[in-house]
CSV table of C-alpha atoms in Angstrom, one decimal:
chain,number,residue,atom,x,y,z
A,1319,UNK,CA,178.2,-3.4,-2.1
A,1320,UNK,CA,174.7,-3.8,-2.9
A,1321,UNK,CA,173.0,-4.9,-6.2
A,1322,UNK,CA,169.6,-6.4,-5.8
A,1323,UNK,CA,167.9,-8.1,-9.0
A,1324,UNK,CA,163.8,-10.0,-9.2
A,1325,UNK,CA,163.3,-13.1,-11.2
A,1326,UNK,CA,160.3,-15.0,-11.5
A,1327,UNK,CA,159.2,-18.4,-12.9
A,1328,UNK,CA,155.1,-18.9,-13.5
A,1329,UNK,CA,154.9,-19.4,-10.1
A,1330,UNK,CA,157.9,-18.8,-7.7
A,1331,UNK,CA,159.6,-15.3,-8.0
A,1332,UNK,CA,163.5,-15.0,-6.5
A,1333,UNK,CA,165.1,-11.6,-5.1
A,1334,UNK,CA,168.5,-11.9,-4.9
A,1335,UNK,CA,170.6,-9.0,-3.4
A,1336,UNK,CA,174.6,-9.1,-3.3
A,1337,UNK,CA,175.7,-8.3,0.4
A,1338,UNK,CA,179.4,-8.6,-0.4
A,1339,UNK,CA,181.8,-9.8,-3.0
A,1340,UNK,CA,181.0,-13.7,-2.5
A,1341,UNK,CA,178.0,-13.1,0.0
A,1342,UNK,CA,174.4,-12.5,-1.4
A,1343,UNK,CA,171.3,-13.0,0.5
A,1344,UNK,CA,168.4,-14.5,-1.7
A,1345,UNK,CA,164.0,-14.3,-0.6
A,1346,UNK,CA,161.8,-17.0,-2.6
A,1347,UNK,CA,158.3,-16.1,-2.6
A,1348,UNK,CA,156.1,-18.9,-2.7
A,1349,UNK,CA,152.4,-17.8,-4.0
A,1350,UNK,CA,148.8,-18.9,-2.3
A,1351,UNK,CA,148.4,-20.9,-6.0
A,1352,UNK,CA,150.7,-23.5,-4.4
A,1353,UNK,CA,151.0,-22.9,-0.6
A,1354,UNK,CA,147.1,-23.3,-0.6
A,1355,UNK,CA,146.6,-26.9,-2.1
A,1356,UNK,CA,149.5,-28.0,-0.2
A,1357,UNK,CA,148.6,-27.2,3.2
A,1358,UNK,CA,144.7,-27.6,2.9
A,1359,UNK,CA,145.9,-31.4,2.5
A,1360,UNK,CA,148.5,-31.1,5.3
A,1361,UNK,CA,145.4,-30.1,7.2
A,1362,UNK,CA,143.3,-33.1,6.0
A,1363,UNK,CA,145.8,-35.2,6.5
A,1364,UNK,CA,146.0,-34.5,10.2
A,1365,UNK,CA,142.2,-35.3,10.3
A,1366,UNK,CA,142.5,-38.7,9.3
A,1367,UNK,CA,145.8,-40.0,11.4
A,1368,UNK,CA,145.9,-37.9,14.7
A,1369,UNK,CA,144.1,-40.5,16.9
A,1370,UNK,CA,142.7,-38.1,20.1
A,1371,UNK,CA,140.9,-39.1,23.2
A,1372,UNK,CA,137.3,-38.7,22.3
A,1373,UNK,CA,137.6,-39.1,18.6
A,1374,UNK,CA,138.3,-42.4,18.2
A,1375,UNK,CA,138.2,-43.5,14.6
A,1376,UNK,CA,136.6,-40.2,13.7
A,1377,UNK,CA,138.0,-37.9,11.2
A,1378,UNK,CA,138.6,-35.1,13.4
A,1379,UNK,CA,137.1,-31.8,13.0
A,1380,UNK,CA,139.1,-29.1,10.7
A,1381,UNK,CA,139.4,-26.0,13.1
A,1382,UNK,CA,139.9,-28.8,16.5
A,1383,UNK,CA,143.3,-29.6,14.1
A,1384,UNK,CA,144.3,-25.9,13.5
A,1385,UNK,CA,143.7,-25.0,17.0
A,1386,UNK,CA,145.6,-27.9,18.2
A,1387,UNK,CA,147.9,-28.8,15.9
A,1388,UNK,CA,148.5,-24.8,13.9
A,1389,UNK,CA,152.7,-25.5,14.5
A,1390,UNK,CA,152.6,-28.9,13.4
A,1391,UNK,CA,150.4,-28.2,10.1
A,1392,UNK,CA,152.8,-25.1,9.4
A,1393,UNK,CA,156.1,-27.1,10.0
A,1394,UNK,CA,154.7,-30.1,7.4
A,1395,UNK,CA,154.0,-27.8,4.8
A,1396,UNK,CA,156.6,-25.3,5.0
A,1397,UNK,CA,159.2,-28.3,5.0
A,1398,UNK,CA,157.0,-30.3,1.9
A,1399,UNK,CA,157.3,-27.4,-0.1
A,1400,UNK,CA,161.2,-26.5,0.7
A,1401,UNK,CA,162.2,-29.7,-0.1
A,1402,UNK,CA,160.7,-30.6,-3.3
A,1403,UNK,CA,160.0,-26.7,-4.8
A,1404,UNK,CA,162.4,-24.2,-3.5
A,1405,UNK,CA,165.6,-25.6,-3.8
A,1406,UNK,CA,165.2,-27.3,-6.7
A,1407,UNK,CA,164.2,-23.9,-8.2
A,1408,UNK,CA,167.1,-21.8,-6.6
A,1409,UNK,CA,169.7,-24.4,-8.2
A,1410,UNK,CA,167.8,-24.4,-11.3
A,1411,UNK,CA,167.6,-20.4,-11.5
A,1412,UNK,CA,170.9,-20.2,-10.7
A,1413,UNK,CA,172.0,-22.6,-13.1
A,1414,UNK,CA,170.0,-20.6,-15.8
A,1415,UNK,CA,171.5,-17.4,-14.5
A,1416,UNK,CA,175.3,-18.5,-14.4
A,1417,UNK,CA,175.1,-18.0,-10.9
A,1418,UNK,CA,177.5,-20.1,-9.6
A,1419,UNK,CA,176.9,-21.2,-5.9
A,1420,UNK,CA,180.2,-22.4,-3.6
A,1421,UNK,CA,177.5,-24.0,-1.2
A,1422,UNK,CA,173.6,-25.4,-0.8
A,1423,UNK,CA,171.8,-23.1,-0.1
A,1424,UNK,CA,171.1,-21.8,4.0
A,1425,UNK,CA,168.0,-21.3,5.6
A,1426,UNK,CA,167.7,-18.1,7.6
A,1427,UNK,CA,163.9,-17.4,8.1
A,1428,UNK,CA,160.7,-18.6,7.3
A,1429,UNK,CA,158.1,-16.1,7.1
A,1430,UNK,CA,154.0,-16.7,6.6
A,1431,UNK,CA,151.8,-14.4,5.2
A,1432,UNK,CA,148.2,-14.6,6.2
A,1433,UNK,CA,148.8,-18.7,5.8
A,1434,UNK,CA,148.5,-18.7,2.3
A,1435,UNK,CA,152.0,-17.4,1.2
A,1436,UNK,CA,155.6,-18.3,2.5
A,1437,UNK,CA,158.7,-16.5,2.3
A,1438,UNK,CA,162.3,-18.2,2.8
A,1439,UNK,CA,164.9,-16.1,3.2
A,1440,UNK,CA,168.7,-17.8,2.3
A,1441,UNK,CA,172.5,-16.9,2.7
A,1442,UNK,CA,174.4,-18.4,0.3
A,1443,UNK,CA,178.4,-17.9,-1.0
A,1444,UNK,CA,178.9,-17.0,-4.7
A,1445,UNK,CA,182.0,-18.8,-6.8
A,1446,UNK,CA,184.1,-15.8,-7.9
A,1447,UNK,CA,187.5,-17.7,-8.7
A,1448,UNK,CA,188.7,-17.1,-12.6
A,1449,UNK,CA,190.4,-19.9,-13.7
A,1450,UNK,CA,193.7,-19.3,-15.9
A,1451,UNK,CA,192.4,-19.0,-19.3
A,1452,UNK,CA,195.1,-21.1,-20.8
A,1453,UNK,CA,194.6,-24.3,-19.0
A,1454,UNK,CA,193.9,-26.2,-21.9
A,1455,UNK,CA,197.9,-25.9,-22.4
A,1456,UNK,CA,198.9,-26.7,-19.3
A,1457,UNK,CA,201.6,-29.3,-19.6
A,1458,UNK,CA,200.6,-32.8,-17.8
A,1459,UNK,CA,202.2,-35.8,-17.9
A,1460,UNK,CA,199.8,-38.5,-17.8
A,1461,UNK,CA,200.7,-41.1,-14.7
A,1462,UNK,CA,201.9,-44.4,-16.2
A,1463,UNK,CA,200.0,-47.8,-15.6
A,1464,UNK,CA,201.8,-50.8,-15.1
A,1465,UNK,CA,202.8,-53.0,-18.0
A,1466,UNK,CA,201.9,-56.0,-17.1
A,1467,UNK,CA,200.3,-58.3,-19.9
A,1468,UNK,CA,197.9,-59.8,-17.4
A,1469,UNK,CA,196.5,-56.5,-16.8
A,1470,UNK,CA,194.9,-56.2,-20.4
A,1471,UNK,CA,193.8,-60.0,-20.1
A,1472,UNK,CA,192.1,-59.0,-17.1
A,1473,UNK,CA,190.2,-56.2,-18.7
A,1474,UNK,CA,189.1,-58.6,-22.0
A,1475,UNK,CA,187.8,-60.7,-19.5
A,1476,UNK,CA,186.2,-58.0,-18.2
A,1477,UNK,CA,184.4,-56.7,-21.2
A,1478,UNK,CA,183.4,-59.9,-22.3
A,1479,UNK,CA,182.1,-61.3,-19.3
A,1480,UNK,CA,180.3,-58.2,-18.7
A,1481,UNK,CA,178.9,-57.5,-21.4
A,1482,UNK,CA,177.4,-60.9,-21.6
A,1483,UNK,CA,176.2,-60.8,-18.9
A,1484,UNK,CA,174.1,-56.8,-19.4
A,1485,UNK,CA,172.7,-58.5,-22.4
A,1486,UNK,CA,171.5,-61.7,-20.8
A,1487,UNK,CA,169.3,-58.9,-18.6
A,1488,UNK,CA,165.6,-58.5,-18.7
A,1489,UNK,CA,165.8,-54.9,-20.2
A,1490,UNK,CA,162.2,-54.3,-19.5
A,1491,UNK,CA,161.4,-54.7,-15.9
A,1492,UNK,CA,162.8,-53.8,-13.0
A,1493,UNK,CA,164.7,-55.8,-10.8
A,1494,UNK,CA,166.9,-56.3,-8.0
A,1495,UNK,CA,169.9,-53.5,-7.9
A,1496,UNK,CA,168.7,-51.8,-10.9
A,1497,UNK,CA,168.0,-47.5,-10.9
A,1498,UNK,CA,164.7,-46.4,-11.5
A,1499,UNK,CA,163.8,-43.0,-12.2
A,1500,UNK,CA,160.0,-42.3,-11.3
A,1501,UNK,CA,157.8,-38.9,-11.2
A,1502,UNK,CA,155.8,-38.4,-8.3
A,1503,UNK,CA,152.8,-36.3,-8.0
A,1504,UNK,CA,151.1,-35.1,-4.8
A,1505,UNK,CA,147.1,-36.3,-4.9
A,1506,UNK,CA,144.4,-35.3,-2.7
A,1507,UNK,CA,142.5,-37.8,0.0
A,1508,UNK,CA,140.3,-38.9,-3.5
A,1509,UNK,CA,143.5,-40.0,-5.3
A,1510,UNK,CA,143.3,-36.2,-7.8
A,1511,UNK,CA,146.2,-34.3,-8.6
A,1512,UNK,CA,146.4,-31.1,-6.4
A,1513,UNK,CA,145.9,-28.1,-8.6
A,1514,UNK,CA,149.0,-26.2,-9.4
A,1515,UNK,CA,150.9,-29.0,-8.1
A,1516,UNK,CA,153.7,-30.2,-10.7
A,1517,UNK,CA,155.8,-33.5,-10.4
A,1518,UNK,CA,159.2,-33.9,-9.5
A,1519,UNK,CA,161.9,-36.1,-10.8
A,1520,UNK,CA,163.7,-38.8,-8.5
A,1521,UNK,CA,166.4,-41.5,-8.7
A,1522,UNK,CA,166.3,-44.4,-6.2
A,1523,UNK,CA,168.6,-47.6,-7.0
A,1524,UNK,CA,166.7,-50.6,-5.6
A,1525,UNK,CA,168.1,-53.2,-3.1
A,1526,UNK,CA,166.8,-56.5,-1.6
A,1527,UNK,CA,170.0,-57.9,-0.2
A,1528,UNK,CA,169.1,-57.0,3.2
A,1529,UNK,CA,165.7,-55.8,4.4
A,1530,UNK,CA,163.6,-54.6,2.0
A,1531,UNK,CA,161.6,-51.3,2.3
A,1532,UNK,CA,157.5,-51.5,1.4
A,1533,UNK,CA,158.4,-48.7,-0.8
A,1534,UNK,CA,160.7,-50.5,-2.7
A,1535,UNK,CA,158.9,-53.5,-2.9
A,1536,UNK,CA,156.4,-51.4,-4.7
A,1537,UNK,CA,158.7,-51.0,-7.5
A,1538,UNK,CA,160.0,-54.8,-8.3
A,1539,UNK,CA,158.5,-56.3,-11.5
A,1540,UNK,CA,157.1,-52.8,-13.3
A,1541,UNK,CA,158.2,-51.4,-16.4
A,1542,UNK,CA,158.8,-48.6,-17.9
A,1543,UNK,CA,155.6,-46.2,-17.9
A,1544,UNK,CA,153.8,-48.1,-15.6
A,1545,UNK,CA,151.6,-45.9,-13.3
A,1546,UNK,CA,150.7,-46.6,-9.4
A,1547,UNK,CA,149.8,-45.1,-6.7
A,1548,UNK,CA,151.9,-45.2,-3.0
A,1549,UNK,CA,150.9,-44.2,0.1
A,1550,UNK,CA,154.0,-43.2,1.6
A,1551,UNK,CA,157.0,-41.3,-0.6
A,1552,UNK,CA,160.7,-41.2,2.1
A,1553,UNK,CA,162.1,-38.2,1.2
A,1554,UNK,CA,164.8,-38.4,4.3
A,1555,UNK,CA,165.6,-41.4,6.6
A,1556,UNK,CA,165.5,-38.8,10.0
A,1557,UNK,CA,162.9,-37.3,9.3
A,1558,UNK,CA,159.4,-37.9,9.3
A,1559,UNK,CA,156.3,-35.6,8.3
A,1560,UNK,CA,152.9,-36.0,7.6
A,1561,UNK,CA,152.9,-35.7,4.0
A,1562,UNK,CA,155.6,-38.1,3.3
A,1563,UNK,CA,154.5,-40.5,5.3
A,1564,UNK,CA,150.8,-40.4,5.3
A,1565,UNK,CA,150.1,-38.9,1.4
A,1566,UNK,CA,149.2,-40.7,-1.5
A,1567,UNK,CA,151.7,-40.4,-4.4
A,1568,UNK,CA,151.0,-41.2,-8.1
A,1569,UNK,CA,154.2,-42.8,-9.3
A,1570,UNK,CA,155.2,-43.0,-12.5
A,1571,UNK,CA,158.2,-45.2,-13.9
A,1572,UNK,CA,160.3,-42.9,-16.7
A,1573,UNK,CA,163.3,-45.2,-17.1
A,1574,UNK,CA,165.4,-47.9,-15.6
A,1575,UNK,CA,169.2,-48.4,-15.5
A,1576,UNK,CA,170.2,-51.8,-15.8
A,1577,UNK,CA,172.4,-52.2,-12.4
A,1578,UNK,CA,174.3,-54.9,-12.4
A,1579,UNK,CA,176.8,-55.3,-15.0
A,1580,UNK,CA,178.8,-53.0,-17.7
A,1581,UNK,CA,177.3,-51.9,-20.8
A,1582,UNK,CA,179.9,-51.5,-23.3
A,1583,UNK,CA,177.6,-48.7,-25.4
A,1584,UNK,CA,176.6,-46.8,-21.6
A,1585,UNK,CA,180.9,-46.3,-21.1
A,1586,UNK,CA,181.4,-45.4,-24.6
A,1587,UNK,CA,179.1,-42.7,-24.4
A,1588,UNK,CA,180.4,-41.8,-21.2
A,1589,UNK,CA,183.8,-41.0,-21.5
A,1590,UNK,CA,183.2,-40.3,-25.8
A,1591,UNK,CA,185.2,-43.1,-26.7
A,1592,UNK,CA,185.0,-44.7,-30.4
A,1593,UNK,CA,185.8,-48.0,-30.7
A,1594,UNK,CA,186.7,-51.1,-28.7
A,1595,UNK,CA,190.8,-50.0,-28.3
A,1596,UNK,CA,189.6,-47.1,-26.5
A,1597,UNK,CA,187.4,-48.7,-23.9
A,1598,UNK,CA,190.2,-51.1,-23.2
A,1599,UNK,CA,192.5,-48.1,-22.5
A,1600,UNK,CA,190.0,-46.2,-20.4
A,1601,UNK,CA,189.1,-49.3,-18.4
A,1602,UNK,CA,192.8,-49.9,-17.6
A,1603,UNK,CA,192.9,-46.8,-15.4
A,1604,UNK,CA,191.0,-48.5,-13.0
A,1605,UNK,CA,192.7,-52.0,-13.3
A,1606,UNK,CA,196.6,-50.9,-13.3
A,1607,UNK,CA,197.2,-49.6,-9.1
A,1608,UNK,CA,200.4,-48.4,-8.0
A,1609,UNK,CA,200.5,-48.4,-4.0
A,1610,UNK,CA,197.0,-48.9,-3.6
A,1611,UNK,CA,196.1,-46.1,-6.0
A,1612,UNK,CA,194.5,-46.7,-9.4
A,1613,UNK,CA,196.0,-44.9,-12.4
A,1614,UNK,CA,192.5,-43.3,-12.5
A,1615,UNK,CA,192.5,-41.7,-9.2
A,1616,UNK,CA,196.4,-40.7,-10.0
A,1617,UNK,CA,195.0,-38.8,-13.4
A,1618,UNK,CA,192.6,-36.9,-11.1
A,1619,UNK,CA,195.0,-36.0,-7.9
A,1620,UNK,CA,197.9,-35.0,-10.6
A,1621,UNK,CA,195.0,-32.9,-12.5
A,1622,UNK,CA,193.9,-31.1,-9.6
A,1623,UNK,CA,197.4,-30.8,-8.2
A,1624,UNK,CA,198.1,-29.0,-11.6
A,1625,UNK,CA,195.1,-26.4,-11.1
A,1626,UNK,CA,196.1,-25.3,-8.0
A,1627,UNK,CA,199.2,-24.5,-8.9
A,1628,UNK,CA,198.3,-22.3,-11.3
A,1629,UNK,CA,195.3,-21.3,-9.6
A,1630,UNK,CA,195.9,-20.0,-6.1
A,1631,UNK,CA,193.2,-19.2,-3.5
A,1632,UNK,CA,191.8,-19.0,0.0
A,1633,UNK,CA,188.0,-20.8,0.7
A,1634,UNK,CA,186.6,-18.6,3.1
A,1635,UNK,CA,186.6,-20.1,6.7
A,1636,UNK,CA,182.8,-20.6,6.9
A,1637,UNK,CA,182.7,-22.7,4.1
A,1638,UNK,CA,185.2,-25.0,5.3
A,1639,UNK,CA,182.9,-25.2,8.6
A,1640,UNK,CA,179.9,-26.1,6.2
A,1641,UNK,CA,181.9,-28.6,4.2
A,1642,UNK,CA,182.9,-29.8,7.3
A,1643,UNK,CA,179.7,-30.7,8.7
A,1644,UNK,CA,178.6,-32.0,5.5
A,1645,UNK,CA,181.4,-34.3,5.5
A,1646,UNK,CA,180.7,-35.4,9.5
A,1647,UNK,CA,176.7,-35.8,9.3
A,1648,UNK,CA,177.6,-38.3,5.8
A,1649,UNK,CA,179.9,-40.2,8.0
A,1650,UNK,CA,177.6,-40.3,11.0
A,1651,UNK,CA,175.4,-42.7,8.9
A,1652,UNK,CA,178.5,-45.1,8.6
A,1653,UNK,CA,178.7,-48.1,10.8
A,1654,UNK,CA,182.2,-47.5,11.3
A,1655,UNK,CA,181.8,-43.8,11.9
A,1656,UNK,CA,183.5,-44.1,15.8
A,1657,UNK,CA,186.0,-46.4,14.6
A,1658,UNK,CA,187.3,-43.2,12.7
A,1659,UNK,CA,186.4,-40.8,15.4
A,1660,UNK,CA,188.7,-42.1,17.6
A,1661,UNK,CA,191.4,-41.9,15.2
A,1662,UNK,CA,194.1,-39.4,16.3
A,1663,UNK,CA,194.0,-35.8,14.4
A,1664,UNK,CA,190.7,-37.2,13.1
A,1665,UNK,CA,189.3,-33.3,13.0
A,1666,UNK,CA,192.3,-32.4,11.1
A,1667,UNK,CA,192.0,-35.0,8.3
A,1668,UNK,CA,188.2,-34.0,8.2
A,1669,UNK,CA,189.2,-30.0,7.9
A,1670,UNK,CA,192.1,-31.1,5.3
A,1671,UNK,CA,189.4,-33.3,3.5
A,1672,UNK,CA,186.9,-30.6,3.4
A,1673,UNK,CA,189.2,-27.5,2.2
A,1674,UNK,CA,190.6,-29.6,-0.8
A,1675,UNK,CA,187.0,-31.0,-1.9
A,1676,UNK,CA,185.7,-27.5,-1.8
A,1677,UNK,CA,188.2,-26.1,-4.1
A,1678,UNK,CA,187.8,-29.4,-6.9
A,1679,UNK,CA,184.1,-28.2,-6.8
A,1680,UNK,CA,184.7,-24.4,-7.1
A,1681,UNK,CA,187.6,-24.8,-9.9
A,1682,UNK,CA,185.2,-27.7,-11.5
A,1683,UNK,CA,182.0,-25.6,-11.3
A,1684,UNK,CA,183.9,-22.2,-12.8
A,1685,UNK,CA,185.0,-24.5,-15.7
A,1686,UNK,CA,181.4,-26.1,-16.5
A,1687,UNK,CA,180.8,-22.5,-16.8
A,1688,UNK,CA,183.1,-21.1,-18.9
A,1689,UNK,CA,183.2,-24.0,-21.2
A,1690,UNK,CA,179.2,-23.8,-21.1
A,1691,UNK,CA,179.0,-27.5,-20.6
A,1692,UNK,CA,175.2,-28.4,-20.1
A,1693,UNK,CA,173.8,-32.0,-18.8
A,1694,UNK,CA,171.0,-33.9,-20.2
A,1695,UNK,CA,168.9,-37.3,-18.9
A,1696,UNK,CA,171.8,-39.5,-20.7
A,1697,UNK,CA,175.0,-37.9,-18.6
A,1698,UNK,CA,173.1,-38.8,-15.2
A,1699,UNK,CA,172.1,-42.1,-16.9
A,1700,UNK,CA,175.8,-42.8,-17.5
A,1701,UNK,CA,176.6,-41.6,-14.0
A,1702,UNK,CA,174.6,-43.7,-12.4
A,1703,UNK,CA,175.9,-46.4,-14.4
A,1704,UNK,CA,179.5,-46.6,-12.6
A,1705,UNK,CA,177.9,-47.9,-9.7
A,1706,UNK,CA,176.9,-50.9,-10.6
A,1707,UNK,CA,180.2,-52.7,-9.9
A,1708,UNK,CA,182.6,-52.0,-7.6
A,1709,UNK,CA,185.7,-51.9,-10.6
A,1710,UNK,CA,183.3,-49.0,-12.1
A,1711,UNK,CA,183.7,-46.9,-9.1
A,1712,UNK,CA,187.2,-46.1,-9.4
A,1713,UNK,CA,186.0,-43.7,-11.8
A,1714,UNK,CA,183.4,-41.7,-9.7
A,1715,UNK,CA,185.3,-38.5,-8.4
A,1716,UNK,CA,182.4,-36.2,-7.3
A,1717,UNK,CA,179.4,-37.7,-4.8
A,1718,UNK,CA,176.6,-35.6,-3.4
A,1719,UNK,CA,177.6,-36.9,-0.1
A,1720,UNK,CA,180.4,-39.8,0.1
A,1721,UNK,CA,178.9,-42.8,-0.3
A,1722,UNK,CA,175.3,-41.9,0.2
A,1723,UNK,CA,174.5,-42.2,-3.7
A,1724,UNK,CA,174.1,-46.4,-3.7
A,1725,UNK,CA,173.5,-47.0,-0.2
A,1726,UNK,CA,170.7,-44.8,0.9
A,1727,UNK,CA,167.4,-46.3,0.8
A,1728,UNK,CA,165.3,-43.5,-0.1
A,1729,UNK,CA,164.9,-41.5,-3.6
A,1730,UNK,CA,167.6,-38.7,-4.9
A,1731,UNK,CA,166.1,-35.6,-6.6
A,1732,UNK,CA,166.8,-35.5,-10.1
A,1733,UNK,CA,168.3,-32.0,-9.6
A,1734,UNK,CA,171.1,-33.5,-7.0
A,1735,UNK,CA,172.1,-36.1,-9.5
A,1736,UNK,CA,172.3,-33.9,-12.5
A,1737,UNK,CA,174.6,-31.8,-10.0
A,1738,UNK,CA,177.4,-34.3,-9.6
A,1739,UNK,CA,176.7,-35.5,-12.7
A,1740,UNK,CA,177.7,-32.1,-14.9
A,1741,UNK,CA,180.8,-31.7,-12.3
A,1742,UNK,CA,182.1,-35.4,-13.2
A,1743,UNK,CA,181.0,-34.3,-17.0
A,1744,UNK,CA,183.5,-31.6,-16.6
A,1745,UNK,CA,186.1,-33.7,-15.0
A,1746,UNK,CA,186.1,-35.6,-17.2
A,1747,UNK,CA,186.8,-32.8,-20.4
A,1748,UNK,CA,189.4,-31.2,-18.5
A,1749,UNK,CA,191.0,-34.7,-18.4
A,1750,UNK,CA,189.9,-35.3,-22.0
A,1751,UNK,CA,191.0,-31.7,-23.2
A,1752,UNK,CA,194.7,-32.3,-21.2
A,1753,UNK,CA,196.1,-35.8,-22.5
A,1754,UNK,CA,194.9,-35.6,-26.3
């Protein structure tokens, strides 16, 4: 099989060609217009922090750099540019293309051309599962919560407490555990925006109950449009480059998410609820547990167990193995990580755990798409907004890696957020579109 199709943005252009039924092999081209800026700062950048004998405190000279240093200016751009332009614009193109992808993107090859142009060349695994059409008539019995009256005294509590307590906030500045959403922009050495060079989007929740990152420090006390420049922008906490940690940044704030308490208005929006009656219902899912197990998390493994029996089908081995190591490389970042290593049949619960989140994403993901559901700035707003109490969790079923979402100390791109975000959006009309 073998169908090959070109699409270009102002910029980037994509070749995609279809190797199989579910394999396609994809080339982005990146163009001199942005490879160009990008690496003639990598290069400057090396000038002023390689500290060499015999050029102490000097800026070193251009052409010493390239000849000694050619790899390491190649590696720092290549990655700078991967990270925060190519797969953002793969997911977004294939978002716009109703290209459904069953994995992130792989990296095959890097190619250079003359140093001004890169070529990265990509495997990745196409969703081709059809969904019964009929699902919206499947019948589901809706797990029962538990009738106990303190139950609903609990959630009035609840909602009153807070809900208090999100008002009593300082709505304009940001604060400890609040979300921030910020722009940054790549500037030269004279603090300019690099030509050709747009922003990207990011999502960091900020912490200071342990040690507190300079970064994040940075961020305490502004408000909503505030503009400031950074030094330093941690796009991953194992790796370091040049540009992330030596470039400057022009930050700007484009809204904050209160993160502390519940905002009655955030969950009605949510979960499309009308009036007060309605909240209390929802929130009951996640107050009423039968062994262990919320009524929430019941909904979702009876919903699931539903779709697969109607919907039965193999995930191809190698994307097991990928979901696999996904799942092992999030849990390598746990403190208790060879606690559960040593478990017995530890493998097999991780291979078991990987197959059966694979297949939620891949019936999920078909059903964003036939439904045409779309996400907007206020669905990863209300996302986000579960995390800011442990009770709100419960209703969190898709993560982009475990637990990584609140604990990880450095920025989410936008376009990872609005990922989950559009697969709990989903969830969350199957649900709606099965119990009313």
């Amino acid at each position: 099989m073998y169908e090959k199709s070109v699409r270009r943005s102002e910029e980037i252009t994509i070749t995609s060609k279809r190797t199989s039924s579910h394999l396609c092999k994809i080339d982005v081209y990146v163009p001199s217009s942005i490879v160009v800026p990008i690496r003639e700062q990598v290069i400057t950048l090396f000038q002023h922090n390689i500290r060499t004998r015999g050029f102490e405190n000097v800026t070193l000279p251009r052409l010493f750099v390239l000849k000694r240093h050619y790899m390491d200016v190649q590696h720092s751009t290549m990655w700078f540019i991967l990270k925060n332009f190519v797969l953002d614009f793969i997911i977004e193109d294939s978002a716009r293309n109703k290209v459904l992808l069953a994995h992130n993107p792989r990296l095959t090859k890097v190619i250079w051309e003359d140093d001004k142009r890169i070529h990265y060349h990509f495997d990745i695994s196409i969703n081709e599962i059809n969904i019964v059409k009929d699902w919206k008539m499947f019948p589901f019995k809706t797990p029962k919560r538990k009738l106990y009256k303190d139950l609903d005294k609990q959630v009035e509590t609840f909602i009153e407490r807070e809900s208090s307590l999100y008002k009593q906030q300082k709505q304009d500045f940001l604060d400890d555990t609040d979300w921030v959403c910020f722009s940054a922009t790549m500037l030269n050495n004279d603090h300019k925006p690099l030509d050709n060079i747009v922003s990207r989007l990011f999502w960091m929740k900020l912490t200071t109950k342990y040690l507190v990152s300079a970064f994040q420090k940075e961020f305490i006390g502004r408000k909503k449009g505030d503009k400031f420049v950074l030094t330093h922008l941690p796009l991953d906490e194992l790796l370091q480059e040049a540009v992330t940690e030596h470039n400057p940044f022009l930050i700007e704030i484009m809204s904050i998410n209160k993160g502390s308490y519940f905002s009655l208005d955030i969950f009605k929006n949510l979960f499309r609820l009308k009036n007060r009656l309605d909240v209390h219902r929802k929130l009951i899912e996640v107050f009423s547990y039968r062994n262990d197990i919320s009524q929430r998390k019941s909904i979702i493994e009876e919903v699931f167990h539903l779709f697969l029996s109607k919907n039965r089908f193999e995930v191809p081995k190698h994307l097991v193995l990928r979901k696999q190591e996904d799942i092992l490389s999030a849990l390598k970042q746990i403190p208790d990580y060879y606690v559960y290593r040593s478990q017995p049949k530890f493998e097999e619960h991780v291979a078991f755990l990987a197959e059966r989140q694979l297949k939620e994403e891949l019936i999920i993901d078909k059903i964003a798409y036939d439904e045409n559901i779309v996400i907007d700035g206020d669905d990863v707003y209300g996302y986000l907004h579960l995390y800011n109490l442990d009770r709100l969790k419960e209703f969190v079923h898709f993560k982009p890696t475990l637990d990584i979402v609140e604990d990880s100390h450095v920025p989410l791109h936008d376009s990872t957020l609005r990922q989950v975000a559009l697969r709990e959006k989903t969830l969350n009309h199957v649900i709606h579109m099965l119990t009313k």
